[in-house]
PDB file of C-alpha atoms in Angstrom:
ATOM      1  CA  MET A   1       9.677 -11.199 -13.897  1.00 34.00           C
ATOM      2  CA  ILE A   2      11.553 -14.254 -12.838  1.00 34.00           C
ATOM      3  CA  ASN A   3      12.834 -17.477 -13.863  1.00 33.00           C
ATOM      4  CA  LEU A   4      14.164 -20.230 -11.010  1.00 33.00           C
ATOM      5  CA  ILE A   5      17.360 -21.886 -12.635  1.00 31.00           C
ATOM      6  CA  GLN A   6      18.569 -23.608  -9.124  1.00 33.00           C
ATOM      7  CA  ILE A   7      19.149 -23.120  -5.717  1.00 32.00           C
ATOM      8  CA  ALA A   8      22.732 -23.329  -4.425  1.00 30.00           C
ATOM      9  CA  VAL A   9      22.558 -23.343  -0.802  1.00 27.00           C
ATOM     10  CA  GLY A  10      20.297 -23.081   1.758  1.00 33.00           C
ATOM     11  CA  ASN A  11      19.054 -23.593   5.310  1.00 36.00           C
ATOM     12  CA  LEU A  12      15.442 -22.048   5.416  1.00 36.00           C
ATOM     13  CA  ARG A  13      15.361 -21.210   8.722  1.00 36.00           C
ATOM     14  CA  ASN A  14      18.097 -19.034   8.807  1.00 35.00           C
ATOM     15  CA  SER A  15      16.779 -17.240   6.267  1.00 36.00           C
ATOM     16  CA  VAL A  16      20.207 -17.935   3.747  1.00 38.00           C
ATOM     17  CA  PHE A  17      18.759 -18.987   0.317  1.00 40.00           C
ATOM     18  CA  ILE A  18      21.329 -18.643  -2.546  1.00 41.00           C
ATOM     19  CA  ILE A  19      19.185 -19.188  -5.923  1.00 44.00           C
ATOM     20  CA  GLY A  20      20.707 -18.764  -9.258  1.00 43.00           C
ATOM     21  CA  ILE A  21      18.685 -16.282 -10.740  1.00 42.00           C
ATOM     22  CA  LEU A  22      17.926 -15.207 -14.285  1.00 39.00           C
ATOM     23  CA  PHE A  23      16.965 -11.737 -13.943  1.00 38.00           C
ATOM     24  CA  SER A  24      15.672  -9.309 -16.877  1.00 34.00           C
ATOM     25  CA  SER A  25      14.538  -5.880 -15.034  1.00 35.00           C
ATOM     26  CA  LEU A  26      16.922  -3.792 -14.267  1.00 32.00           C
ATOM     27  CA  VAL A  27      19.200  -3.586 -17.139  1.00 34.00           C
ATOM     28  CA  ILE A  28      19.167  -4.761 -20.884  1.00 31.00           C
ATOM     29  CA  GLY A  29      19.719  -8.286 -21.456  1.00 39.00           C
ATOM     30  CA  GLN A  30      19.583 -10.895 -19.092  1.00 47.00           C
ATOM     31  CA  ARG A  31      22.387 -11.841 -16.218  1.00 53.00           C
ATOM     32  CA  THR A  32      22.662 -14.054 -13.104  1.00 63.00           C
ATOM     33  CA  VAL A  33      22.437 -12.271  -9.466  1.00 69.00           C
ATOM     34  CA  GLU A  34      21.964 -13.587  -6.171  1.00 81.00           C
ATOM     35  CA  ALA A  35      18.530 -13.933  -3.882  1.00 84.00           C
ATOM     36  CA  GLU A  36      17.883 -14.872  -0.695  1.00 89.00           C
ATOM     37  CA  ILE A  37      14.094 -16.644   0.719  1.00 91.00           C
ATOM     38  CA  ASP A  38      12.553 -13.796   2.940  1.00 92.00           C
ATOM     39  CA  THR A  39      11.257 -15.875   5.883  1.00 92.00           C
ATOM     40  CA  SER A  40      11.073 -13.047   8.192  1.00 94.00           C
ATOM     41  CA  PHE A  41       7.795 -10.886   6.803  1.00 96.00           C
ATOM     42  CA  ASN A  42       4.671 -12.380   7.661  1.00 96.00           C
ATOM     43  CA  TYR A  43       1.106 -10.643   6.861  1.00 97.00           C
ATOM     44  CA  GLU A  44      -1.215  -9.980   9.553  1.00 97.00           C
ATOM     45  CA  PHE A  45      -4.713 -10.355   8.430  1.00 97.00           C
ATOM     46  CA  THR A  46      -8.103 -11.506  10.147  1.00 97.00           C
ATOM     47  CA  PRO A  47      -9.297 -14.899   7.770  1.00 97.00           C
ATOM     48  CA  VAL A  48     -12.832 -15.487   6.675  1.00 96.00           C
ATOM     49  CA  ASN A  49     -14.367 -16.115   9.914  1.00 93.00           C
ATOM     50  CA  PHE A  50     -16.345 -19.605   8.298  1.00 93.00           C
ATOM     51  CA  GLU A  51     -15.286 -22.741   7.038  1.00 93.00           C
ATOM     52  CA  HIS A  52     -15.264 -22.913   2.547  1.00 96.00           C
ATOM     53  CA  ASN A  53     -13.342 -25.833   1.642  1.00 91.00           C
ATOM     54  CA  LYS A  54     -12.366 -24.374  -1.448  1.00 97.00           C
ATOM     55  CA  VAL A  55      -9.449 -26.074  -3.172  1.00 98.00           C
ATOM     56  CA  ILE A  56      -6.770 -24.251  -5.467  1.00 98.00           C
ATOM     57  CA  LEU A  57      -5.509 -26.524  -8.107  1.00 98.00           C
ATOM     58  CA  VAL A  58      -1.445 -25.227  -8.717  1.00 98.00           C
ATOM     59  CA  ASP A  59       0.216 -26.793 -11.786  1.00 97.00           C
ATOM     60  CA  MET A  60       3.529 -28.262 -11.494  1.00 96.00           C
ATOM     61  CA  GLY A  61       3.165 -30.512 -15.067  1.00 93.00           C
ATOM     62  CA  HIS A  62       3.604 -27.492 -17.651  1.00 95.00           C
ATOM     63  CA  ASN A  63       7.373 -26.187 -16.673  1.00 90.00           C
ATOM     64  CA  THR A  64       5.641 -23.638 -13.831  1.00 93.00           C
ATOM     65  CA  ILE A  65       7.727 -22.189 -11.703  1.00 92.00           C
ATOM     66  CA  TYR A  66       6.462 -25.088  -8.855  1.00 94.00           C
ATOM     67  CA  SER A  67       7.724 -27.833 -11.140  1.00 91.00           C
ATOM     68  CA  SER A  68      11.487 -27.238  -9.654  1.00 86.00           C
ATOM     69  CA  PRO A  69      10.734 -28.368  -5.362  1.00 82.00           C
ATOM     70  CA  SER A  70      12.330 -24.347  -5.250  1.00 83.00           C
ATOM     71  CA  GLY A  71       9.980 -22.425  -6.379  1.00 87.00           C
ATOM     72  CA  ARG A  72       7.346 -23.223  -4.286  1.00 89.00           C
ATOM     73  CA  ILE A  73      10.178 -21.930  -1.245  1.00 91.00           C
ATOM     74  CA  THR A  74       9.795 -18.785  -3.049  1.00 92.00           C
ATOM     75  CA  SER A  75       6.645 -18.695  -2.864  1.00 95.00           C
ATOM     76  CA  ARG A  76       6.630 -19.345   0.622  1.00 95.00           C
ATOM     77  CA  GLU A  77       4.293 -16.423   2.074  1.00 97.00           C
ATOM     78  CA  MET A  78       1.653 -16.170  -0.619  1.00 98.00           C
ATOM     79  CA  PHE A  79       0.906 -20.074   0.514  1.00 97.00           C
ATOM     80  CA  ARG A  80       1.405 -19.427   4.223  1.00 97.00           C
ATOM     81  CA  ILE A  81      -1.336 -16.449   3.611  1.00 98.00           C
ATOM     82  CA  LEU A  82      -3.826 -19.171   1.581  1.00 98.00           C
ATOM     83  CA  ASP A  83      -3.578 -21.750   4.407  1.00 97.00           C
ATOM     84  CA  GLN A  84      -4.639 -18.886   7.095  1.00 97.00           C
ATOM     85  CA  ASP A  85      -7.253 -18.373   5.390  1.00 98.00           C
ATOM     86  CA  GLY A  86      -8.897 -21.426   4.645  1.00 97.00           C
ATOM     87  CA  PHE A  87      -7.643 -22.759   0.992  1.00 98.00           C
ATOM     88  CA  ASP A  88      -6.858 -26.545   0.851  1.00 97.00           C
ATOM     89  CA  VAL A  89      -3.723 -26.178  -1.616  1.00 97.00           C
ATOM     90  CA  GLN A  90      -2.912 -29.004  -3.731  1.00 97.00           C
ATOM     91  CA  PHE A  91      -0.080 -29.697  -6.302  1.00 97.00           C
ATOM     92  CA  THR A  92      -0.885 -31.226  -9.949  1.00 97.00           C
ATOM     93  CA  GLN A  93       1.760 -32.934 -12.434  1.00 96.00           C
ATOM     94  CA  SER A  94      -1.546 -34.407 -14.196  1.00 97.00           C
ATOM     95  CA  GLN A  95      -2.572 -32.911 -18.082  1.00 97.00           C
ATOM     96  CA  LEU A  96      -5.210 -30.445 -17.753  1.00 98.00           C
ATOM     97  CA  ASP A  97      -8.020 -31.752 -19.753  1.00 97.00           C
ATOM     98  CA  SER A  98     -11.279 -32.181 -19.121  1.00 97.00           C
ATOM     99  CA  ALA A  99     -11.632 -35.747 -17.604  1.00 97.00           C
ATOM    100  CA  TYR A 100      -9.128 -34.264 -14.732  1.00 98.00           C
ATOM    101  CA  LEU A 101     -10.404 -31.096 -13.852  1.00 98.00           C
ATOM    102  CA  GLN A 102     -13.931 -32.862 -13.786  1.00 96.00           C
ATOM    103  CA  SER A 103     -12.607 -35.523 -10.735  1.00 97.00           C
ATOM    104  CA  VAL A 104     -11.128 -32.956  -8.724  1.00 97.00           C
ATOM    105  CA  ARG A 105     -13.201 -30.373  -9.187  1.00 97.00           C
ATOM    106  CA  PRO A 106     -10.738 -27.109  -7.746  1.00 98.00           C
ATOM    107  CA  ASP A 107     -12.501 -23.716  -7.382  1.00 98.00           C
ATOM    108  CA  LEU A 108      -9.459 -22.034  -8.475  1.00 98.00           C
ATOM    109  CA  LEU A 109      -6.870 -23.211 -11.060  1.00 98.00           C
ATOM    110  CA  LEU A 110      -3.199 -21.497 -10.671  1.00 98.00           C
ATOM    111  CA  LEU A 111      -0.624 -21.398 -13.737  1.00 97.00           C
ATOM    112  CA  HIS A 112       2.303 -19.097 -12.472  1.00 95.00           C
ATOM    113  CA  GLY A 113       5.392 -18.698 -14.713  1.00 90.00           C
ATOM    114  CA  MET A 114       4.565 -21.501 -17.937  1.00 92.00           C
ATOM    115  CA  PRO A 115       7.735 -21.507 -20.602  1.00 92.00           C
ATOM    116  CA  ASN A 116       7.618 -22.204 -24.082  1.00 93.00           C
ATOM    117  CA  ASP A 117       8.800 -25.619 -25.281  1.00 93.00           C
ATOM    118  CA  ALA A 118      11.859 -24.876 -27.426  1.00 92.00           C
ATOM    119  CA  ILE A 119      12.636 -27.363 -29.680  1.00 94.00           C
ATOM    120  CA  LYS A 120      16.052 -27.423 -31.788  1.00 95.00           C
ATOM    121  CA  LEU A 121      16.186 -27.476 -35.277  1.00 96.00           C
ATOM    122  CA  ALA A 122      19.038 -28.223 -37.301  1.00 95.00           C
ATOM    123  CA  ASN A 123      20.128 -28.618 -40.797  1.00 93.00           C
ATOM    124  CA  ASP A 124      24.004 -28.409 -42.284  1.00 92.00           C
ATOM    125  CA  GLU A 125      23.371 -25.205 -42.959  1.00 92.00           C
ATOM    126  CA  ARG A 126      21.376 -23.166 -39.899  1.00 93.00           C
ATOM    127  CA  THR A 127      19.963 -23.717 -36.438  1.00 93.00           C
ATOM    128  CA  GLU A 128      16.541 -22.455 -35.262  1.00 92.00           C
ATOM    129  CA  TYR A 129      14.249 -23.322 -32.527  1.00 91.00           C
ATOM    130  CA  LEU A 130      10.598 -23.746 -32.929  1.00 94.00           C
ATOM    131  CA  TYR A 131       8.588 -22.634 -29.968  1.00 93.00           C
ATOM    132  CA  ILE A 132       5.578 -24.727 -29.082  1.00 94.00           C
ATOM    133  CA  SER A 133       3.294 -23.897 -25.488  1.00 96.00           C
ATOM    134  CA  PRO A 134       3.540 -26.739 -23.274  1.00 96.00           C
ATOM    135  CA  LEU A 135      -0.502 -26.899 -23.362  1.00 97.00           C
ATOM    136  CA  ARG A 136      -2.094 -28.897 -26.010  1.00 96.00           C
ATOM    137  CA  THR A 137      -5.013 -27.976 -27.498  1.00 97.00           C
ATOM    138  CA  GLU A 138      -7.172 -30.254 -25.669  1.00 97.00           C
ATOM    139  CA  GLU A 139      -6.157 -28.819 -22.196  1.00 98.00           C
ATOM    140  CA  VAL A 140      -7.227 -25.274 -23.338  1.00 98.00           C
ATOM    141  CA  GLU A 141     -10.348 -26.159 -24.289  1.00 98.00           C
ATOM    142  CA  SER A 142     -10.904 -27.928 -21.072  1.00 98.00           C
ATOM    143  CA  ILE A 143      -9.289 -25.331 -19.209  1.00 98.00           C
ATOM    144  CA  ALA A 144     -11.602 -22.646 -21.355  1.00 98.00           C
ATOM    145  CA  LYS A 145     -14.888 -24.548 -20.125  1.00 98.00           C
ATOM    146  CA  TYR A 146     -14.428 -25.210 -16.683  1.00 98.00           C
ATOM    147  CA  VAL A 147     -13.993 -21.508 -15.669  1.00 98.00           C
ATOM    148  CA  PHE A 148     -16.933 -20.889 -18.384  1.00 98.00           C
ATOM    149  CA  ASN A 149     -18.830 -23.372 -15.983  1.00 98.00           C
ATOM    150  CA  GLY A 150     -17.885 -21.804 -12.838  1.00 98.00           C
ATOM    151  CA  GLY A 151     -14.021 -22.342 -11.977  1.00 98.00           C
ATOM    152  CA  GLY A 152     -11.129 -19.804 -11.272  1.00 98.00           C
ATOM    153  CA  LEU A 153      -8.288 -19.125 -13.119  1.00 98.00           C
ATOM    154  CA  LEU A 154      -4.954 -17.232 -11.705  1.00 98.00           C
ATOM    155  CA  VAL A 155      -2.232 -17.142 -14.583  1.00 98.00           C
ATOM    156  CA  PHE A 156       1.670 -15.281 -14.466  1.00 97.00           C
ATOM    157  CA  LEU A 157       2.354 -14.335 -17.662  1.00 95.00           C
ATOM    158  CA  SER A 158       6.060 -12.645 -18.273  1.00 90.00           C
ATOM    159  CA  HIS A 159       9.024 -12.353 -21.145  1.00 90.00           C
ATOM    160  CA  PHE A 160       9.240 -14.552 -24.440  1.00 89.00           C
ATOM    161  CA  PRO A 161      10.098 -17.547 -24.045  1.00 86.00           C
ATOM    162  CA  GLY A 162      10.528 -17.857 -20.873  1.00 86.00           C
ATOM    163  CA  GLY A 163       7.041 -17.016 -19.553  1.00 88.00           C
ATOM    164  CA  SER A 164       4.548 -17.043 -22.746  1.00 91.00           C
ATOM    165  CA  GLY A 165       3.771 -20.443 -22.841  1.00 94.00           C
ATOM    166  CA  ALA A 166       0.198 -20.163 -21.935  1.00 95.00           C
ATOM    167  CA  LEU A 167      -0.898 -17.475 -24.999  1.00 95.00           C
ATOM    168  CA  PRO A 168      -2.870 -20.051 -26.765  1.00 96.00           C
ATOM    169  CA  LEU A 169      -4.441 -19.761 -23.066  1.00 97.00           C
ATOM    170  CA  MET A 170      -4.950 -16.340 -23.106  1.00 97.00           C
ATOM    171  CA  GLU A 171      -5.801 -16.168 -26.949  1.00 97.00           C
ATOM    172  CA  ALA A 172      -8.680 -18.488 -25.957  1.00 97.00           C
ATOM    173  CA  PHE A 173     -10.059 -15.735 -23.437  1.00 98.00           C
ATOM    174  CA  GLY A 174      -9.567 -13.258 -25.726  1.00 97.00           C
ATOM    175  CA  VAL A 175      -7.055 -11.535 -23.755  1.00 98.00           C
ATOM    176  CA  LYS A 176      -4.001  -9.769 -26.028  1.00 96.00           C
ATOM    177  CA  PHE A 177      -0.279 -10.629 -24.734  1.00 95.00           C
ATOM    178  CA  ARG A 178       2.739  -8.658 -25.370  1.00 94.00           C
ATOM    179  CA  ASP A 179       5.704 -10.532 -24.384  1.00 92.00           C
ATOM    180  CA  GLY A 180       7.935  -8.236 -24.417  1.00 92.00           C
ATOM    181  CA  TYR A 181       9.086  -5.274 -21.433  1.00 93.00           C
ATOM    182  CA  SER A 182       6.888  -2.728 -20.860  1.00 94.00           C
ATOM    183  CA  ASN A 183       8.083   0.228 -18.875  1.00 93.00           C
ATOM    184  CA  GLN A 184       7.242   4.146 -18.840  1.00 94.00           C
ATOM    185  CA  VAL A 185      10.563   6.347 -17.781  1.00 92.00           C
ATOM    186  CA  ASP A 186       7.874   8.999 -15.686  1.00 92.00           C
ATOM    187  CA  TYR A 187       6.632   6.805 -13.716  1.00 92.00           C
ATOM    188  CA  HIS A 188       9.971   4.539 -13.389  1.00 90.00           C
ATOM    189  CA  THR A 189      11.235   3.693  -9.950  1.00 87.00           C
ATOM    190  CA  SER A 190      14.441   2.292 -11.113  1.00 83.00           C
ATOM    191  CA  ASP A 191      17.754   3.590 -12.760  1.00 76.00           C
ATOM    192  CA  GLY A 192      17.937   3.075 -16.286  1.00 73.00           C
ATOM    193  CA  GLY A 193      16.308  -0.519 -17.446  1.00 78.00           C
ATOM    194  CA  ILE A 194      14.228  -0.759 -20.305  1.00 84.00           C
ATOM    195  CA  CYS A 195      11.772  -3.182 -17.866  1.00 87.00           C
ATOM    196  CA  GLY A 196       9.136  -0.932 -15.399  1.00 88.00           C
ATOM    197  CA  HIS A 197       9.563  -1.019 -12.006  1.00 92.00           C
ATOM    198  CA  PHE A 198       6.141   1.260 -10.837  1.00 95.00           C
ATOM    199  CA  LEU A 199       4.735   1.520  -7.636  1.00 97.00           C
ATOM    200  CA  MET A 200       1.416   2.036  -8.245  1.00 97.00           C
ATOM    201  CA  ASP A 201      -1.515   3.728  -6.447  1.00 98.00           C
ATOM    202  CA  GLU A 202      -5.091   5.783  -7.130  1.00 98.00           C
ATOM    203  CA  LYS A 203      -3.207   8.786  -7.461  1.00 97.00           C
ATOM    204  CA  ASN A 204      -0.908   7.885 -10.197  1.00 96.00           C
ATOM    205  CA  ARG A 205      -3.764   6.258 -12.065  1.00 97.00           C
ATOM    206  CA  MET A 206      -2.449   2.695 -11.813  1.00 98.00           C
ATOM    207  CA  LEU A 207      -4.435   0.831  -9.571  1.00 98.00           C
ATOM    208  CA  ASN A 208      -8.128   0.934 -10.285  1.00 98.00           C
ATOM    209  CA  LYS A 209     -10.751   0.094  -6.731  1.00 98.00           C
ATOM    210  CA  ARG A 210     -12.902   0.342  -8.696  1.00 98.00           C
ATOM    211  CA  HIS A 211     -12.344  -3.254 -10.069  1.00 98.00           C
ATOM    212  CA  PRO A 212     -14.800  -5.584  -8.249  1.00 98.00           C
ATOM    213  CA  VAL A 213     -11.754  -7.619  -6.616  1.00 98.00           C
ATOM    214  CA  PHE A 214     -11.851  -4.326  -4.512  1.00 98.00           C
ATOM    215  CA  THR A 215     -15.738  -2.904  -4.277  1.00 98.00           C
ATOM    216  CA  SER A 216     -16.461  -6.780  -3.576  1.00 98.00           C
ATOM    217  CA  SER A 217     -14.005  -6.701  -0.200  1.00 98.00           C
ATOM    218  CA  LEU A 218     -14.819  -8.598   2.160  1.00 97.00           C
ATOM    219  CA  ASP A 219     -12.291  -6.404   4.628  1.00 97.00           C
ATOM    220  CA  SER A 220     -11.400  -3.058   3.513  1.00 97.00           C
ATOM    221  CA  THR A 221      -8.017  -3.647   5.857  1.00 97.00           C
ATOM    222  CA  THR A 222      -6.473  -6.107   3.070  1.00 98.00           C
ATOM    223  CA  LEU A 223      -7.345  -3.111   0.810  1.00 98.00           C
ATOM    224  CA  PRO A 224      -4.128  -2.177  -1.063  1.00 98.00           C
ATOM    225  CA  LYS A 225      -3.066   1.677  -1.014  1.00 98.00           C
ATOM    226  CA  LYS A 226       0.425   0.672  -2.924  1.00 98.00           C
ATOM    227  CA  VAL A 227       1.096  -2.481  -5.537  1.00 98.00           C
ATOM    228  CA  ARG A 228       4.718  -3.332  -5.905  1.00 97.00           C
ATOM    229  CA  PHE A 229       5.110  -3.491  -9.478  1.00 96.00           C
ATOM    230  CA  TYR A 230       8.779  -4.975 -11.984  1.00 92.00           C
ATOM    231  CA  CYS A 231       9.488  -5.829 -15.279  1.00 88.00           C
ATOM    232  CA  GLY A 232       6.021  -7.243 -16.663  1.00 90.00           C
ATOM    233  CA  ALA A 233       4.906  -7.605 -20.025  1.00 94.00           C
ATOM    234  CA  ALA A 234       1.916  -6.383 -21.624  1.00 96.00           C
ATOM    235  CA  VAL A 235      -2.184  -7.683 -21.464  1.00 97.00           C
ATOM    236  CA  PHE A 236      -5.228  -5.320 -22.870  1.00 97.00           C
ATOM    237  CA  ARG A 237      -8.263  -7.227 -23.413  1.00 97.00           C
ATOM    238  CA  ASN A 238     -11.864  -4.740 -22.652  1.00 97.00           C
ATOM    239  CA  PRO A 239     -11.317  -1.067 -20.331  1.00 97.00           C
ATOM    240  CA  ALA A 240     -13.660  -2.336 -17.428  1.00 97.00           C
ATOM    241  CA  ASP A 241     -11.066  -5.512 -16.550  1.00 98.00           C
ATOM    242  CA  VAL A 242      -8.189  -3.705 -15.773  1.00 98.00           C
ATOM    243  CA  ILE A 243      -7.108  -3.824 -11.862  1.00 98.00           C
ATOM    244  CA  LEU A 244      -2.813  -2.381 -12.629  1.00 98.00           C
ATOM    245  CA  PRO A 245      -2.981  -0.110 -15.231  1.00 98.00           C
ATOM    246  CA  PHE A 246      -0.237   0.862 -16.965  1.00 97.00           C
ATOM    247  CA  PRO A 247       1.037   4.826 -17.805  1.00 96.00           C
ATOM    248  CA  GLN A 248      -0.531   6.210 -20.531  1.00 95.00           C
ATOM    249  CA  GLY A 249       2.000   5.578 -23.771  1.00 96.00           C
ATOM    250  CA  THR A 250       3.160   2.477 -21.709  1.00 96.00           C
ATOM    251  CA  ILE A 251       6.018   1.468 -24.203  1.00 94.00           C
ATOM    252  CA  ASN A 252       6.737  -2.646 -24.894  1.00 94.00           C
ATOM    253  CA  SER A 253      10.135  -3.228 -25.861  1.00 92.00           C
ATOM    254  CA  THR A 254      10.382  -6.457 -28.088  1.00 89.00           C
ATOM    255  CA  PRO A 255      14.159  -8.693 -28.182  1.00 84.00           C
ATOM    256  CA  THR A 256      14.850  -9.492 -31.785  1.00 82.00           C
ATOM    257  CA  ASP A 257      17.500 -11.207 -32.723  1.00 76.00           C
ATOM    258  CA  GLY A 258      19.870  -8.592 -32.450  1.00 66.00           C
ATOM    259  CA  ILE A 259      20.257  -6.275 -29.941  1.00 70.00           C
ATOM    260  CA  ASP A 260      17.298  -4.084 -31.012  1.00 82.00           C
ATOM    261  CA  PHE A 261      14.189  -3.954 -30.021  1.00 88.00           C
ATOM    262  CA  ILE A 262      10.941  -3.265 -31.842  1.00 91.00           C
ATOM    263  CA  GLU A 263       8.842  -1.005 -29.933  1.00 92.00           C
ATOM    264  CA  GLU A 264       5.069  -0.510 -29.743  1.00 95.00           C
ATOM    265  CA  THR A 265       3.304   2.168 -27.717  1.00 96.00           C
ATOM    266  CA  SER A 266      -0.308   2.279 -26.131  1.00 96.00           C
ATOM    267  CA  SER A 267      -2.025   3.844 -23.854  1.00 96.00           C
ATOM    268  CA  SER A 268      -4.178   0.473 -22.490  1.00 96.00           C
ATOM    269  CA  TYR A 269      -1.782  -2.214 -21.506  1.00 97.00           C
ATOM    270  CA  ALA A 270      -2.139  -3.380 -18.124  1.00 98.00           C
ATOM    271  CA  GLY A 271      -0.469  -5.274 -15.631  1.00 97.00           C
ATOM    272  CA  MET A 272      -3.178  -7.088 -13.890  1.00 98.00           C
ATOM    273  CA  ILE A 273      -6.554  -7.753 -15.765  1.00 98.00           C
ATOM    274  CA  GLY A 274     -10.130  -9.700 -14.324  1.00 98.00           C
ATOM    275  CA  PHE A 275     -12.891 -10.611 -15.299  1.00 98.00           C
ATOM    276  CA  ASP A 276     -16.037 -12.749 -15.676  1.00 98.00           C
ATOM    277  CA  TYR A 277     -16.229 -15.369 -18.431  1.00 98.00           C
ATOM    278  CA  GLY A 278     -19.657 -17.422 -18.092  1.00 98.00           C
ATOM    279  CA  LYS A 279     -19.868 -18.405 -14.932  1.00 98.00           C
ATOM    280  CA  GLY A 280     -16.074 -18.265 -14.098  1.00 98.00           C
ATOM    281  CA  ARG A 281     -13.078 -15.273 -13.629  1.00 98.00           C
ATOM    282  CA  VAL A 282      -9.946 -15.081 -14.698  1.00 98.00           C
ATOM    283  CA  VAL A 283      -7.450 -13.243 -13.327  1.00 98.00           C
ATOM    284  CA  VAL A 284      -4.022 -12.266 -15.468  1.00 98.00           C
ATOM    285  CA  CYS A 285      -1.319 -11.174 -13.902  1.00 98.00           C
ATOM    286  CA  THR A 286       2.203 -10.274 -16.235  1.00 96.00           C
ATOM    287  CA  ASP A 287       4.796  -9.716 -12.993  1.00 95.00           C
ATOM    288  CA  GLN A 288       5.912 -13.689 -11.799  1.00 92.00           C
ATOM    289  CA  GLY A 289       7.210 -12.409  -8.891  1.00 93.00           C
ATOM    290  CA  ILE A 290       5.065  -9.602  -7.715  1.00 96.00           C
ATOM    291  CA  PHE A 291       3.892 -12.581  -4.632  1.00 97.00           C
ATOM    292  CA  ARG A 292       6.734 -14.019  -4.081  1.00 95.00           C
ATOM    293  CA  SER A 293       9.577 -14.220  -1.240  1.00 95.00           C
ATOM    294  CA  LEU A 294      12.698 -13.132  -2.561  1.00 92.00           C
ATOM    295  CA  ASP A 295      15.456 -10.624  -1.378  1.00 91.00           C
ATOM    296  CA  LEU A 296      17.785 -10.198  -5.032  1.00 87.00           C
ATOM    297  CA  LEU A 297      21.541  -8.858  -4.099  1.00 82.00           C
ATOM    298  CA  ILE A 298      22.070  -6.168  -6.634  1.00 78.00           C
ATOM    299  CA  LYS A 299      24.917  -3.584  -6.742  1.00 78.00           C
ATOM    300  CA  GLY A 300      25.031  -4.524  -2.763  1.00 80.00           C
ATOM    301  CA  GLU A 301      21.817  -3.872  -2.208  1.00 83.00           C
ATOM    302  CA  ARG A 302      18.934  -5.795  -1.150  1.00 87.00           C
ATOM    303  CA  VAL A 303      15.628  -5.387  -3.151  1.00 89.00           C
ATOM    304  CA  ALA A 304      12.599  -7.204  -2.035  1.00 92.00           C
ATOM    305  CA  VAL A 305      11.229  -9.191  -4.722  1.00 92.00           C
ATOM    306  CA  THR A 306       7.828  -8.493  -3.884  1.00 94.00           C
ATOM    307  CA  ILE A 307       5.123  -9.697  -1.728  1.00 97.00           C
ATOM    308  CA  HIS A 308       7.169  -8.440   1.682  1.00 97.00           C
ATOM    309  CA  ASP A 309       7.932  -4.965  -0.097  1.00 97.00           C
ATOM    310  CA  PRO A 310       7.684  -2.244   2.972  1.00 96.00           C
ATOM    311  CA  LYS A 311       6.243   0.227   0.341  1.00 96.00           C
ATOM    312  CA  ALA A 312       3.457  -1.371  -0.810  1.00 97.00           C
ATOM    313  CA  ASP A 313       0.507  -3.808   0.049  1.00 98.00           C
ATOM    314  CA  ASN A 314       0.592  -6.784  -2.782  1.00 98.00           C
ATOM    315  CA  ALA A 315      -0.539  -9.395   0.358  1.00 98.00           C
ATOM    316  CA  GLY A 316      -3.727  -7.364   0.286  1.00 98.00           C
ATOM    317  CA  LEU A 317      -4.217  -7.439  -2.923  1.00 98.00           C
ATOM    318  CA  LEU A 318      -3.483 -11.637  -3.266  1.00 98.00           C
ATOM    319  CA  ILE A 319      -5.968 -11.720  -0.622  1.00 98.00           C
ATOM    320  CA  ASN A 320      -8.940  -9.665  -2.680  1.00 98.00           C
ATOM    321  CA  VAL A 321      -7.950 -11.803  -5.885  1.00 98.00           C
ATOM    322  CA  ILE A 322      -8.139 -15.068  -4.546  1.00 98.00           C
ATOM    323  CA  ARG A 323     -11.183 -14.410  -2.729  1.00 98.00           C
ATOM    324  CA  TRP A 324     -12.808 -12.994  -6.064  1.00 98.00           C
ATOM    325  CA  LEU A 325     -11.687 -15.770  -8.127  1.00 98.00           C
ATOM    326  CA  THR A 326     -13.107 -18.199  -5.275  1.00 98.00           C
ATOM    327  CA  LYS A 327     -16.494 -16.759  -4.909  1.00 98.00           C
ATOM    328  CA  LEU A 328     -15.999 -15.798  -1.346  1.00 98.00           C
ATOM    329  CA  GLN A 329     -16.601 -11.646  -1.970  1.00 97.00           C
TER     330      GLN A 329
END
């Protein structure tokens, strides 16, 4: 959903970080908007009552949102929750090959927003761009084997080319990825735009409480009643994998070189899926901002993106996803 460009000015204590953000969820196309870091929201929950020493390894080496220091600040509440729940969060810029993963032995690998690398090709007649994944083939194989042998993997995807660099990894796990803009106008909660803004719950069948992420919960008070989801792409695999299903008849709009879009319609698209893979577990989410702490300033209004949205329980979703992936539940 969001690709961080820069921090213009900042004072975290006073919550006045002004950020240039490439934002594409309220309009057709992309534009820069301002945002502030939310520092007031503090999710109250009961941490696990035992010491578990689980390690979460966060990738910084493949141009993810954490490759910039400002990226970590935009997810400050997510990391605070993980710390309070006893997780050891470590950041890495290393290649994710087998030797490195075996040396660190993380319980969970987090890949959050991975753009494609763009290589400019030019001759006397024209210029083209070659888009390739920053993940090497060896890394894709190593990550898949790491999960198969018991590791956890949490991947956040987004639109091409800013959030689709993990496509080879998705293909390795049999996940089908549509990296356009997903919307269903009957459930859209904002005015205009081609990218869906959804408030998901059981009533509108966009929150699957039968998934093991929820049925295995250690604390029923953390189970989300509603989830806010802004401007995602689409994934699908097996019906049993779906955590946050998109509505029937959802349209995925993929931009072309011109102003038109290629549209595909499906009743099987999802914004979040989770599944077992060998001895390990995988969760894939197509909203990069679902657990971030930003207030976007749009048309004079402040839009909470997204963990602190007062109408939703995204923090509870985070806790249950992380505990399930690390096999605490």
